[in-house]
């Protein structure tokens, strides 16, 4: 089957790319080893920058995010028993973020793709991408027991943080050199309870970091910094609530409890694959770079990548121009490294390092104090959190 673009991975990057390409009149095939139910049913975080929401709206998939997304104009940083609001609207000229879970974005994208006659192959196995360094790449996979072969002109590697297409880029910058592991993990729970707070709370405490987030008016998402070797059995419900009350405590703080129906441990790291392309292969989203979740940037970076990539591909198919495709890595990397820095900064400011001394904790306090007291400090956080325009 000859096609214009073959896309590996039906996550935010792959599906958004297929959707944006369609707007340019370019047809693609998306393949994923997961079923549609798995993709739509895996509950993931969702903090959308205004530009991500604007792009969804401008391309006809903005209805549900408008109705169901919660617009937040600030977050709270909590430390030393006190909360400090970072007022995004005031600090960034009225901007904010929209809380709308990633799987809802995926549902919107899948529904629109299918309504537009798009081709998505769910639940395939044995995906192999070959020949991206030459003129005739192939994507092979097994579907319903039969081997299929796609012959795309261009290939997009959108297969997430466990990407295999990433390894088709020969000799990227020494991989270890663009990689950072963190000596802790997040223990995340979903609980049936109304939101404890109107806005997200990022709490620094000597026991470790805690985050109060939300999924819907009846479901809360809460996280605790834990040892990376911890498993859900180390965290019975009582211990979780007690630790949340301890870490998110003090003036004006409350944690509303409710039945916990999901527990998971989230390991995180920072990573950039540079270059993000090789021959006819272009990486986008987590396949190309991974950020810790503290900065809430992951999905927005994926959307920003494919916005640039879709336009470069459109230019290529319109007149054979390769300039924008050649410049893809250079065009998107500054945003990627900005997000890397911001996510690392938020992480290191708010978490307890395993060997932390009194010196480290007091240095963190001094930083948090500056970031919350000084308008310049608050603006630094707010500008990065709400994100920058796509162009
Ligand atoms: C989440 O709701 O899961 C969430 C929110 C903000 C973050 C990370 C995760 O920074």
mmCIF file of C-alpha atoms and ligand atoms in Angstrom:
data_model
loop_
_atom_site.group_PDB
_atom_site.id
_atom_site.type_symbol
_atom_site.label_atom_id
_atom_site.label_comp_id
_atom_site.label_asym_id
_atom_site.label_seq_id
_atom_site.Cartn_x
_atom_site.Cartn_y
_atom_site.Cartn_z
ATOM 1 C CA UNK A 1 0.000 0.000 0.000
ATOM 2 C CA UNK A 2 1.525 3.315 -1.131
ATOM 3 C CA UNK A 3 0.786 6.239 1.162
ATOM 4 C CA UNK A 4 2.115 9.711 1.816
ATOM 5 C CA UNK A 5 2.865 9.447 5.552
ATOM 6 C CA UNK A 6 3.133 6.371 7.778
ATOM 7 C CA UNK A 7 2.707 7.165 11.472
ATOM 8 C CA UNK A 8 3.830 4.767 14.195
ATOM 9 C CA UNK A 9 1.844 5.377 17.377
ATOM 10 C CA UNK A 10 -1.726 6.549 18.052
ATOM 11 C CA UNK A 11 -0.981 8.789 21.029
ATOM 12 C CA UNK A 12 -1.300 12.577 21.105
ATOM 13 C CA UNK A 13 1.613 13.126 18.695
ATOM 14 C CA UNK A 14 0.619 10.515 16.099
ATOM 15 C CA UNK A 15 -3.104 11.238 16.056
ATOM 16 C CA UNK A 16 -2.658 15.006 16.088
ATOM 17 C CA UNK A 17 -0.170 14.719 13.226
ATOM 18 C CA UNK A 18 -2.627 12.636 11.177
ATOM 19 C CA UNK A 19 -5.354 15.188 11.917
ATOM 20 C CA UNK A 20 -3.216 18.225 10.992
ATOM 21 C CA UNK A 21 -1.922 16.527 7.821
ATOM 22 C CA UNK A 22 -5.515 15.888 6.764
ATOM 23 C CA UNK A 23 -6.173 19.628 7.073
ATOM 24 C CA UNK A 24 -3.376 20.102 4.523
ATOM 25 C CA UNK A 25 -4.893 17.465 2.233
ATOM 26 C CA UNK A 26 -2.256 14.850 3.087
ATOM 27 C CA UNK A 27 -3.341 11.310 3.874
ATOM 28 C CA UNK A 28 -1.665 9.025 6.373
ATOM 29 C CA UNK A 29 -1.999 5.642 8.014
ATOM 30 C CA UNK A 30 -1.523 5.365 11.792
ATOM 31 C CA UNK A 31 -0.530 2.014 13.339
ATOM 32 C CA UNK A 32 -0.534 1.119 17.033
ATOM 33 C CA UNK A 33 -0.116 -2.122 18.940
ATOM 34 C CA UNK A 34 -2.736 -1.021 21.472
ATOM 35 C CA UNK A 35 -6.462 -1.459 20.926
ATOM 36 C CA UNK A 36 -8.774 1.531 20.653
ATOM 37 C CA UNK A 37 -10.206 0.667 24.105
ATOM 38 C CA UNK A 38 -6.752 0.636 25.688
ATOM 39 C CA UNK A 39 -5.860 3.973 24.138
ATOM 40 C CA UNK A 40 -9.145 5.634 25.099
ATOM 41 C CA UNK A 41 -9.328 4.005 28.528
ATOM 42 C CA UNK A 42 -5.885 4.712 29.974
ATOM 43 C CA UNK A 43 -6.326 7.650 32.321
ATOM 44 C CA UNK A 44 -3.486 10.137 31.876
ATOM 45 C CA UNK A 45 -2.707 13.663 32.971
ATOM 46 C CA UNK A 46 -3.867 16.544 30.909
ATOM 47 C CA UNK A 47 -2.735 20.101 31.323
ATOM 48 C CA UNK A 48 -3.218 21.917 28.026
ATOM 49 C CA UNK A 49 -1.578 25.204 27.244
ATOM 50 C CA UNK A 50 -3.803 27.831 25.665
ATOM 51 C CA UNK A 51 -2.089 27.377 22.297
ATOM 52 C CA UNK A 52 -2.846 23.640 22.360
ATOM 53 C CA UNK A 53 -6.535 24.369 23.015
ATOM 54 C CA UNK A 54 -6.529 27.065 20.314
ATOM 55 C CA UNK A 55 -5.095 24.622 17.782
ATOM 56 C CA UNK A 56 -7.756 22.043 18.688
ATOM 57 C CA UNK A 57 -10.470 24.671 18.279
ATOM 58 C CA UNK A 58 -9.088 26.011 14.988
ATOM 59 C CA UNK A 59 -9.023 22.509 13.497
ATOM 60 C CA UNK A 60 -12.524 21.402 14.499
ATOM 61 C CA UNK A 61 -11.901 19.317 17.632
ATOM 62 C CA UNK A 62 -12.467 21.977 20.282
ATOM 63 C CA UNK A 63 -16.096 21.400 21.292
ATOM 64 C CA UNK A 64 -15.647 18.979 24.177
ATOM 65 C CA UNK A 65 -12.541 20.617 25.596
ATOM 66 C CA UNK A 66 -14.518 23.907 25.657
ATOM 67 C CA UNK A 67 -17.432 22.271 27.487
ATOM 68 C CA UNK A 68 -15.615 19.899 29.817
ATOM 69 C CA UNK A 69 -12.130 21.348 30.235
ATOM 70 C CA UNK A 70 -11.527 23.350 33.393
ATOM 71 C CA UNK A 71 -9.686 26.595 32.822
ATOM 72 C CA UNK A 72 -7.239 27.344 35.636
ATOM 73 C CA UNK A 73 -5.709 30.767 35.994
ATOM 74 C CA UNK A 74 -3.198 29.857 38.648
ATOM 75 C CA UNK A 75 -1.598 27.198 40.816
ATOM 76 C CA UNK A 76 -0.629 27.096 44.471
ATOM 77 C CA UNK A 77 2.903 26.474 45.704
ATOM 78 C CA UNK A 78 2.770 25.278 49.304
ATOM 79 C CA UNK A 79 5.713 25.124 51.710
ATOM 80 C CA UNK A 80 6.384 25.899 55.355
ATOM 81 C CA UNK A 81 2.692 25.418 56.154
ATOM 82 C CA UNK A 82 1.537 28.184 53.821
ATOM 83 C CA UNK A 83 0.065 28.351 50.360
ATOM 84 C CA UNK A 84 1.237 30.920 47.815
ATOM 85 C CA UNK A 85 -0.860 31.471 44.709
ATOM 86 C CA UNK A 86 0.859 32.017 41.370
ATOM 87 C CA UNK A 87 -1.679 34.124 39.503
ATOM 88 C CA UNK A 88 -1.123 33.222 35.854
ATOM 89 C CA UNK A 89 -3.778 35.608 34.539
ATOM 90 C CA UNK A 90 -2.239 38.613 36.255
ATOM 91 C CA UNK A 91 1.343 37.634 35.415
ATOM 92 C CA UNK A 92 0.881 36.634 31.767
ATOM 93 C CA UNK A 93 -1.742 39.008 30.423
ATOM 94 C CA UNK A 94 -4.807 36.870 31.096
ATOM 95 C CA UNK A 95 -3.475 33.470 30.101
ATOM 96 C CA UNK A 96 -4.091 30.152 31.836
ATOM 97 C CA UNK A 97 -4.150 26.402 31.231
ATOM 98 C CA UNK A 98 -6.981 23.948 30.650
ATOM 99 C CA UNK A 99 -7.240 20.751 32.668
ATOM 100 C CA UNK A 100 -8.567 18.120 30.255
ATOM 101 C CA UNK A 101 -7.319 14.534 30.501
ATOM 102 C CA UNK A 102 -5.130 13.204 27.723
ATOM 103 C CA UNK A 103 -7.444 10.267 26.977
ATOM 104 C CA UNK A 104 -10.248 12.746 26.289
ATOM 105 C CA UNK A 105 -8.015 14.507 23.737
ATOM 106 C CA UNK A 106 -7.364 11.086 22.194
ATOM 107 C CA UNK A 107 -11.094 10.303 22.034
ATOM 108 C CA UNK A 108 -11.692 13.615 20.245
ATOM 109 C CA UNK A 109 -8.882 12.951 17.780
ATOM 110 C CA UNK A 110 -9.944 9.371 17.042
ATOM 111 C CA UNK A 111 -13.591 10.338 16.531
ATOM 112 C CA UNK A 112 -12.613 13.153 14.167
ATOM 113 C CA UNK A 113 -10.108 11.049 12.228
ATOM 114 C CA UNK A 114 -12.672 8.309 11.694
ATOM 115 C CA UNK A 115 -15.380 10.825 10.714
ATOM 116 C CA UNK A 116 -12.924 12.283 8.184
ATOM 117 C CA UNK A 117 -12.285 8.829 6.694
ATOM 118 C CA UNK A 118 -8.872 8.484 8.342
ATOM 119 C CA UNK A 119 -7.058 5.158 8.490
ATOM 120 C CA UNK A 120 -5.998 4.038 11.995
ATOM 121 C CA UNK A 121 -4.914 0.423 12.545
ATOM 122 C CA UNK A 122 -5.421 -0.444 16.209
ATOM 123 C CA UNK A 123 -4.194 -3.591 17.929
ATOM 124 C CA UNK A 124 -1.619 -4.624 15.312
ATOM 125 C CA UNK A 125 1.514 -6.559 16.270
ATOM 126 C CA UNK A 126 5.099 -6.890 15.210
ATOM 127 C CA UNK A 127 5.551 -3.388 13.816
ATOM 128 C CA UNK A 128 8.832 -3.033 11.904
ATOM 129 C CA UNK A 129 10.059 0.118 10.211
ATOM 130 C CA UNK A 130 12.791 -0.286 7.616
ATOM 131 C CA UNK A 131 14.668 1.685 5.015
ATOM 132 C CA UNK A 132 14.160 5.178 6.433
ATOM 133 C CA UNK A 133 17.696 6.126 5.324
ATOM 134 C CA UNK A 134 16.842 5.427 1.672
ATOM 135 C CA UNK A 135 14.142 6.389 -0.816
ATOM 136 C CA UNK A 136 11.590 3.665 -0.137
ATOM 137 C CA UNK A 137 10.916 3.082 3.554
ATOM 138 C CA UNK A 138 8.451 0.399 4.647
ATOM 139 C CA UNK A 139 6.293 -0.188 7.706
ATOM 140 C CA UNK A 140 5.412 -3.862 8.197
ATOM 141 C CA UNK A 141 2.985 -5.186 10.777
ATOM 142 C CA UNK A 142 0.644 -8.076 11.445
ATOM 143 C CA UNK A 143 -3.070 -7.379 11.469
ATOM 144 C CA UNK A 144 -5.619 -10.120 12.077
ATOM 145 C CA UNK A 145 -2.989 -12.771 11.350
ATOM 146 C CA UNK A 146 -1.952 -11.270 8.001
ATOM 147 C CA UNK A 147 1.237 -9.380 7.301
ATOM 148 C CA UNK A 148 0.681 -5.889 5.901
ATOM 149 C CA UNK A 149 3.249 -3.626 4.244
ATOM 150 C CA UNK A 150 2.944 0.135 3.937
ATOM 151 C CA UNK A 151 5.152 2.071 1.521
ATOM 152 C CA UNK A 152 5.091 5.607 2.884
ATOM 153 C CA UNK A 153 7.010 8.529 1.399
ATOM 154 C CA UNK A 154 7.701 9.850 4.910
ATOM 155 C CA UNK A 155 7.584 8.154 8.314
ATOM 156 C CA UNK A 156 6.700 9.713 11.685
ATOM 157 C CA UNK A 157 7.928 8.002 14.849
ATOM 158 C CA UNK A 158 5.299 8.894 17.460
ATOM 159 C CA UNK A 159 5.601 5.767 19.586
ATOM 160 C CA UNK A 160 6.019 7.363 22.978
ATOM 161 C CA UNK A 161 8.600 7.126 25.719
ATOM 162 C CA UNK A 162 9.280 3.433 25.016
ATOM 163 C CA UNK A 163 9.882 4.249 21.357
ATOM 164 C CA UNK A 164 11.569 1.772 19.066
ATOM 165 C CA UNK A 165 11.642 4.115 16.044
ATOM 166 C CA UNK A 166 13.981 6.365 18.068
ATOM 167 C CA UNK A 167 16.694 3.746 17.664
ATOM 168 C CA UNK A 168 16.588 4.103 13.875
ATOM 169 C CA UNK A 169 18.322 7.463 14.206
ATOM 170 C CA UNK A 170 21.991 6.514 13.902
ATOM 171 C CA UNK A 171 24.547 8.154 16.133
ATOM 172 C CA UNK A 172 22.423 10.679 17.975
ATOM 173 C CA UNK A 173 24.194 12.857 20.536
ATOM 174 C CA UNK A 174 25.616 10.351 23.041
ATOM 175 C CA UNK A 175 22.398 9.038 24.526
ATOM 176 C CA UNK A 176 23.641 9.150 28.097
ATOM 177 C CA UNK A 177 24.705 12.729 27.593
ATOM 178 C CA UNK A 178 21.118 13.838 26.905
ATOM 179 C CA UNK A 179 19.593 11.741 29.657
ATOM 180 C CA UNK A 180 18.800 12.346 33.316
ATOM 181 C CA UNK A 181 17.373 9.920 35.830
ATOM 182 C CA UNK A 182 15.792 11.114 39.093
ATOM 183 C CA UNK A 183 16.336 9.335 42.415
ATOM 184 C CA UNK A 184 12.614 9.178 43.259
ATOM 185 C CA UNK A 185 9.229 8.375 41.743
ATOM 186 C CA UNK A 186 5.633 9.564 42.047
ATOM 187 C CA UNK A 187 3.021 7.395 43.661
ATOM 188 C CA UNK A 188 -0.271 8.373 42.028
ATOM 189 C CA UNK A 189 -3.808 7.618 43.119
ATOM 190 C CA UNK A 190 -7.274 8.218 41.735
ATOM 191 C CA UNK A 191 -9.893 8.713 44.416
ATOM 192 C CA UNK A 192 -13.634 9.226 44.290
ATOM 193 C CA UNK A 193 -13.863 12.586 45.970
ATOM 194 C CA UNK A 194 -14.595 16.136 44.897
ATOM 195 C CA UNK A 195 -11.571 18.410 44.325
ATOM 196 C CA UNK A 196 -9.749 19.364 47.534
ATOM 197 C CA UNK A 197 -8.849 22.667 45.964
ATOM 198 C CA UNK A 198 -9.999 24.838 43.040
ATOM 199 C CA UNK A 199 -6.487 24.886 41.615
ATOM 200 C CA UNK A 200 -3.536 22.481 41.501
ATOM 201 C CA UNK A 201 -1.332 22.444 44.609
ATOM 202 C CA UNK A 202 2.398 21.725 44.296
ATOM 203 C CA UNK A 203 3.622 21.094 47.844
ATOM 204 C CA UNK A 204 7.205 21.035 49.082
ATOM 205 C CA UNK A 205 7.665 19.270 52.425
ATOM 206 C CA UNK A 206 10.610 17.773 54.246
ATOM 207 C CA UNK A 207 8.981 14.335 53.805
ATOM 208 C CA UNK A 208 8.911 14.934 50.055
ATOM 209 C CA UNK A 209 6.778 16.480 47.310
ATOM 210 C CA UNK A 210 3.004 16.134 46.947
ATOM 211 C CA UNK A 211 0.663 17.230 44.155
ATOM 212 C CA UNK A 212 -3.067 17.757 44.379
ATOM 213 C CA UNK A 213 -4.711 17.569 40.972
ATOM 214 C CA UNK A 214 -8.109 16.666 39.600
ATOM 215 C CA UNK A 215 -9.725 14.655 36.825
ATOM 216 C CA UNK A 216 -13.389 15.625 37.117
ATOM 217 C CA UNK A 217 -15.804 17.104 39.672
ATOM 218 C CA UNK A 218 -15.997 13.646 41.304
ATOM 219 C CA UNK A 219 -12.480 12.257 40.811
ATOM 220 C CA UNK A 220 -9.255 13.520 42.332
ATOM 221 C CA UNK A 221 -5.739 12.792 41.181
ATOM 222 C CA UNK A 222 -3.117 12.949 43.942
ATOM 223 C CA UNK A 223 0.596 12.201 43.942
ATOM 224 C CA UNK A 224 3.285 11.628 46.558
ATOM 225 C CA UNK A 225 7.026 11.571 45.988
ATOM 226 C CA UNK A 226 8.221 8.079 46.967
ATOM 227 C CA UNK A 227 11.271 5.881 46.726
ATOM 228 C CA UNK A 228 11.618 4.518 43.162
ATOM 229 C CA UNK A 229 11.638 0.956 44.521
ATOM 230 C CA UNK A 230 8.271 1.362 46.296
ATOM 231 C CA UNK A 231 5.295 -0.608 45.018
ATOM 232 C CA UNK A 232 1.565 -0.089 45.673
ATOM 233 C CA UNK A 233 1.734 -2.692 48.480
ATOM 234 C CA UNK A 234 4.050 -0.350 50.408
ATOM 235 C CA UNK A 235 1.252 2.199 50.395
ATOM 236 C CA UNK A 236 -1.968 1.068 52.098
ATOM 237 C CA UNK A 237 -4.746 3.665 51.969
ATOM 238 C CA UNK A 238 -4.233 4.887 55.530
ATOM 239 C CA UNK A 239 -0.580 5.626 54.926
ATOM 240 C CA UNK A 240 -1.421 7.529 51.722
ATOM 241 C CA UNK A 241 -3.987 9.803 53.367
ATOM 242 C CA UNK A 242 -1.814 10.399 56.401
ATOM 243 C CA UNK A 243 1.128 11.379 54.236
ATOM 244 C CA UNK A 244 -1.014 13.639 52.059
ATOM 245 C CA UNK A 245 -2.398 15.424 55.145
ATOM 246 C CA UNK A 246 1.155 15.869 56.446
ATOM 247 C CA UNK A 247 2.680 17.170 53.235
ATOM 248 C CA UNK A 248 -0.248 19.391 52.233
ATOM 249 C CA UNK A 249 -0.811 20.973 55.624
ATOM 250 C CA UNK A 250 -1.079 24.340 57.291
ATOM 251 C CA UNK A 251 -3.150 27.429 56.761
ATOM 252 C CA UNK A 252 -6.102 26.922 54.382
ATOM 253 C CA UNK A 253 -5.092 23.371 53.452
ATOM 254 C CA UNK A 254 -7.521 20.469 53.248
ATOM 255 C CA UNK A 255 -7.479 17.084 51.600
ATOM 256 C CA UNK A 256 -10.855 15.504 50.899
ATOM 257 C CA UNK A 257 -10.700 11.735 51.218
ATOM 258 C CA UNK A 258 -12.647 9.161 49.235
ATOM 259 C CA UNK A 259 -12.390 5.572 48.007
ATOM 260 C CA UNK A 260 -9.106 5.014 46.181
ATOM 261 C CA UNK A 261 -9.698 3.054 42.965
ATOM 262 C CA UNK A 262 -6.316 3.182 41.291
ATOM 263 C CA UNK A 263 -2.703 3.225 42.500
ATOM 264 C CA UNK A 264 0.395 3.387 40.346
ATOM 265 C CA UNK A 265 4.065 4.249 40.583
ATOM 266 C CA UNK A 266 5.373 6.661 37.980
ATOM 267 C CA UNK A 267 9.094 6.681 37.245
ATOM 268 C CA UNK A 268 10.416 9.691 35.503
ATOM 269 C CA UNK A 269 13.398 10.987 33.657
ATOM 270 C CA UNK A 270 14.511 13.642 31.218
ATOM 271 C CA UNK A 271 15.684 12.745 27.748
ATOM 272 C CA UNK A 272 16.265 14.324 24.338
ATOM 273 C CA UNK A 273 17.066 12.473 21.112
ATOM 274 C CA UNK A 274 19.079 14.859 18.992
ATOM 275 C CA UNK A 275 18.710 14.984 16.024
ATOM 276 C CA UNK A 276 15.002 14.160 15.973
ATOM 277 C CA UNK A 277 15.184 12.951 12.370
ATOM 278 C CA UNK A 278 17.075 10.730 9.996
ATOM 279 C CA UNK A 279 16.450 10.373 6.277
ATOM 280 C CA UNK A 280 12.690 9.992 5.835
ATOM 281 C CA UNK A 281 12.015 9.439 9.556
ATOM 282 C CA UNK A 282 10.857 12.224 11.892
ATOM 283 C CA UNK A 283 10.361 11.711 15.636
ATOM 284 C CA UNK A 284 7.736 13.646 17.579
ATOM 285 C CA UNK A 285 6.507 13.800 21.173
ATOM 286 C CA UNK A 286 7.794 11.419 23.850
ATOM 287 C CA UNK A 287 9.570 9.285 21.244
ATOM 288 C CA UNK A 288 11.947 12.212 20.778
ATOM 289 C CA UNK A 289 12.012 13.673 24.277
ATOM 290 C CA UNK A 290 10.674 12.930 27.713
ATOM 291 C CA UNK A 291 10.192 15.425 30.525
ATOM 292 C CA UNK A 292 9.301 14.817 34.176
ATOM 293 C CA UNK A 293 5.611 15.577 34.799
ATOM 294 C CA UNK A 294 6.249 18.360 37.318
ATOM 295 C CA UNK A 295 6.121 21.032 34.622
ATOM 296 C CA UNK A 296 2.983 19.596 32.940
ATOM 297 C CA UNK A 297 4.561 19.966 29.510
ATOM 298 C CA UNK A 298 4.495 16.496 27.898
ATOM 299 C CA UNK A 299 1.357 16.650 25.760
ATOM 300 C CA UNK A 300 1.921 20.275 24.785
ATOM 301 C CA UNK A 301 5.407 19.507 23.485
ATOM 302 C CA UNK A 302 3.985 16.667 21.390
ATOM 303 C CA UNK A 303 1.384 18.997 19.906
ATOM 304 C CA UNK A 304 3.985 21.699 19.220
ATOM 305 C CA UNK A 305 6.259 19.173 17.456
ATOM 306 C CA UNK A 306 3.572 17.914 15.100
ATOM 307 C CA UNK A 307 2.326 21.418 14.378
ATOM 308 C CA UNK A 308 5.783 22.213 12.947
ATOM 309 C CA UNK A 309 6.166 18.794 11.342
ATOM 310 C CA UNK A 310 2.769 18.857 9.607
ATOM 311 C CA UNK A 311 3.579 22.214 8.010
ATOM 312 C CA UNK A 312 7.012 21.024 6.886
ATOM 313 C CA UNK A 313 5.493 17.859 5.392
ATOM 314 C CA UNK A 314 2.807 19.942 3.646
ATOM 315 C CA UNK A 315 5.483 22.141 2.087
ATOM 316 C CA UNK A 316 7.304 19.041 0.873
ATOM 317 C CA UNK A 317 4.235 17.425 -0.692
ATOM 318 C CA UNK A 318 3.164 20.723 -2.263
ATOM 319 C CA UNK A 319 6.318 21.364 -4.239
ATOM 320 C CA UNK A 320 9.137 19.033 -3.264
ATOM 321 C CA UNK A 321 10.728 21.644 -0.983
ATOM 322 C CA UNK A 322 12.791 19.933 1.719
ATOM 323 C CA UNK A 323 13.956 23.097 3.507
ATOM 324 C CA UNK A 324 11.406 22.992 6.327
ATOM 325 C CA UNK A 325 11.755 19.230 6.774
ATOM 326 C CA UNK A 326 15.541 19.525 6.933
ATOM 327 C CA UNK A 327 15.163 22.271 9.550
ATOM 328 C CA UNK A 328 12.627 20.322 11.676
ATOM 329 C CA UNK A 329 14.994 19.441 14.545
ATOM 330 C CA UNK A 330 16.501 22.921 14.662
ATOM 331 C CA UNK A 331 13.034 24.501 14.613
ATOM 332 C CA UNK A 332 11.558 22.515 17.505
ATOM 333 C CA UNK A 333 14.592 21.996 19.756
ATOM 334 C CA UNK A 334 14.590 25.408 21.462
ATOM 335 C CA UNK A 335 11.061 24.744 22.787
ATOM 336 C CA UNK A 336 12.071 21.218 23.812
ATOM 337 C CA UNK A 337 15.058 22.450 25.817
ATOM 338 C CA UNK A 338 13.007 25.275 27.356
ATOM 339 C CA UNK A 339 10.538 22.659 28.585
ATOM 340 C CA UNK A 340 13.410 20.430 29.720
ATOM 341 C CA UNK A 341 14.814 23.228 31.790
ATOM 342 C CA UNK A 342 11.448 24.235 33.263
ATOM 343 C CA UNK A 343 10.471 20.655 34.147
ATOM 344 C CA UNK A 344 13.878 19.974 35.706
ATOM 345 C CA UNK A 345 13.738 23.270 37.614
ATOM 346 C CA UNK A 346 10.267 22.641 39.051
ATOM 347 C CA UNK A 347 11.318 19.093 39.938
ATOM 348 C CA UNK A 348 14.534 20.046 41.698
ATOM 349 C CA UNK A 349 12.954 22.977 43.531
ATOM 350 C CA UNK A 350 10.045 20.957 44.911
ATOM 351 C CA UNK A 351 11.355 17.437 45.609
ATOM 352 C CA UNK A 352 13.388 16.135 48.476
ATOM 353 C CA UNK A 353 16.654 14.644 47.250
ATOM 354 C CA UNK A 354 17.446 11.306 48.981
ATOM 355 C CA UNK A 355 20.583 12.558 50.704
ATOM 356 C CA UNK A 356 19.208 16.035 51.394
ATOM 357 C CA UNK A 357 20.812 17.876 54.286
ATOM 358 C CA UNK A 358 19.626 20.901 56.212
ATOM 359 C CA UNK A 359 21.611 22.954 53.746
ATOM 360 C CA UNK A 360 19.684 21.557 50.769
ATOM 361 C CA UNK A 361 16.266 22.007 52.383
ATOM 362 C CA UNK A 362 16.989 25.572 53.410
ATOM 363 C CA UNK A 363 18.357 26.410 49.970
ATOM 364 C CA UNK A 364 15.128 25.072 48.435
ATOM 365 C CA UNK A 365 13.079 27.118 50.900
ATOM 366 C CA UNK A 366 15.029 30.239 49.946
ATOM 367 C CA UNK A 367 14.344 29.570 46.285
ATOM 368 C CA UNK A 368 10.635 28.978 46.882
ATOM 369 C CA UNK A 369 10.521 32.098 48.985
ATOM 370 C CA UNK A 370 11.993 34.163 46.157
ATOM 371 C CA UNK A 371 9.827 32.556 43.483
ATOM 372 C CA UNK A 372 6.643 33.303 45.433
ATOM 373 C CA UNK A 373 7.523 36.728 46.899
ATOM 374 C CA UNK A 374 9.085 38.428 43.929
ATOM 375 C CA UNK A 375 6.933 39.323 40.931
ATOM 376 C CA UNK A 376 9.900 38.441 38.704
ATOM 377 C CA UNK A 377 10.079 35.011 40.351
ATOM 378 C CA UNK A 378 6.353 34.387 39.957
ATOM 379 C CA UNK A 379 6.477 35.575 36.339
ATOM 380 C CA UNK A 380 9.293 33.135 35.560
ATOM 381 C CA UNK A 381 7.123 30.260 36.735
ATOM 382 C CA UNK A 382 3.874 31.537 35.204
ATOM 383 C CA UNK A 383 5.280 32.273 31.741
ATOM 384 C CA UNK A 384 6.814 28.844 31.497
ATOM 385 C CA UNK A 385 3.754 27.058 32.857
ATOM 386 C CA UNK A 386 1.237 28.659 30.485
ATOM 387 C CA UNK A 387 3.654 28.204 27.552
ATOM 388 C CA UNK A 388 4.592 30.224 24.524
ATOM 389 C CA UNK A 389 2.743 30.661 21.194
ATOM 390 C CA UNK A 390 3.358 28.050 18.499
ATOM 391 C CA UNK A 391 4.865 30.372 15.889
HETATM 392 C C1 LIG B 1 -2.078 15.335 36.733
HETATM 393 O O1 LIG B 1 -3.213 15.798 36.887
HETATM 394 O O2 LIG B 1 -1.915 14.122 36.584
HETATM 395 C C2 LIG B 1 -0.920 16.239 36.726
HETATM 396 C C3 LIG B 1 -1.117 17.597 36.820
HETATM 397 C C4 LIG B 1 -0.018 18.450 36.829
HETATM 398 C C5 LIG B 1 1.265 17.939 36.724
HETATM 399 C C6 LIG B 1 1.450 16.572 36.602
HETATM 400 C C7 LIG B 1 0.364 15.719 36.607
HETATM 401 O O3 LIG B 1 2.319 18.779 36.753
#
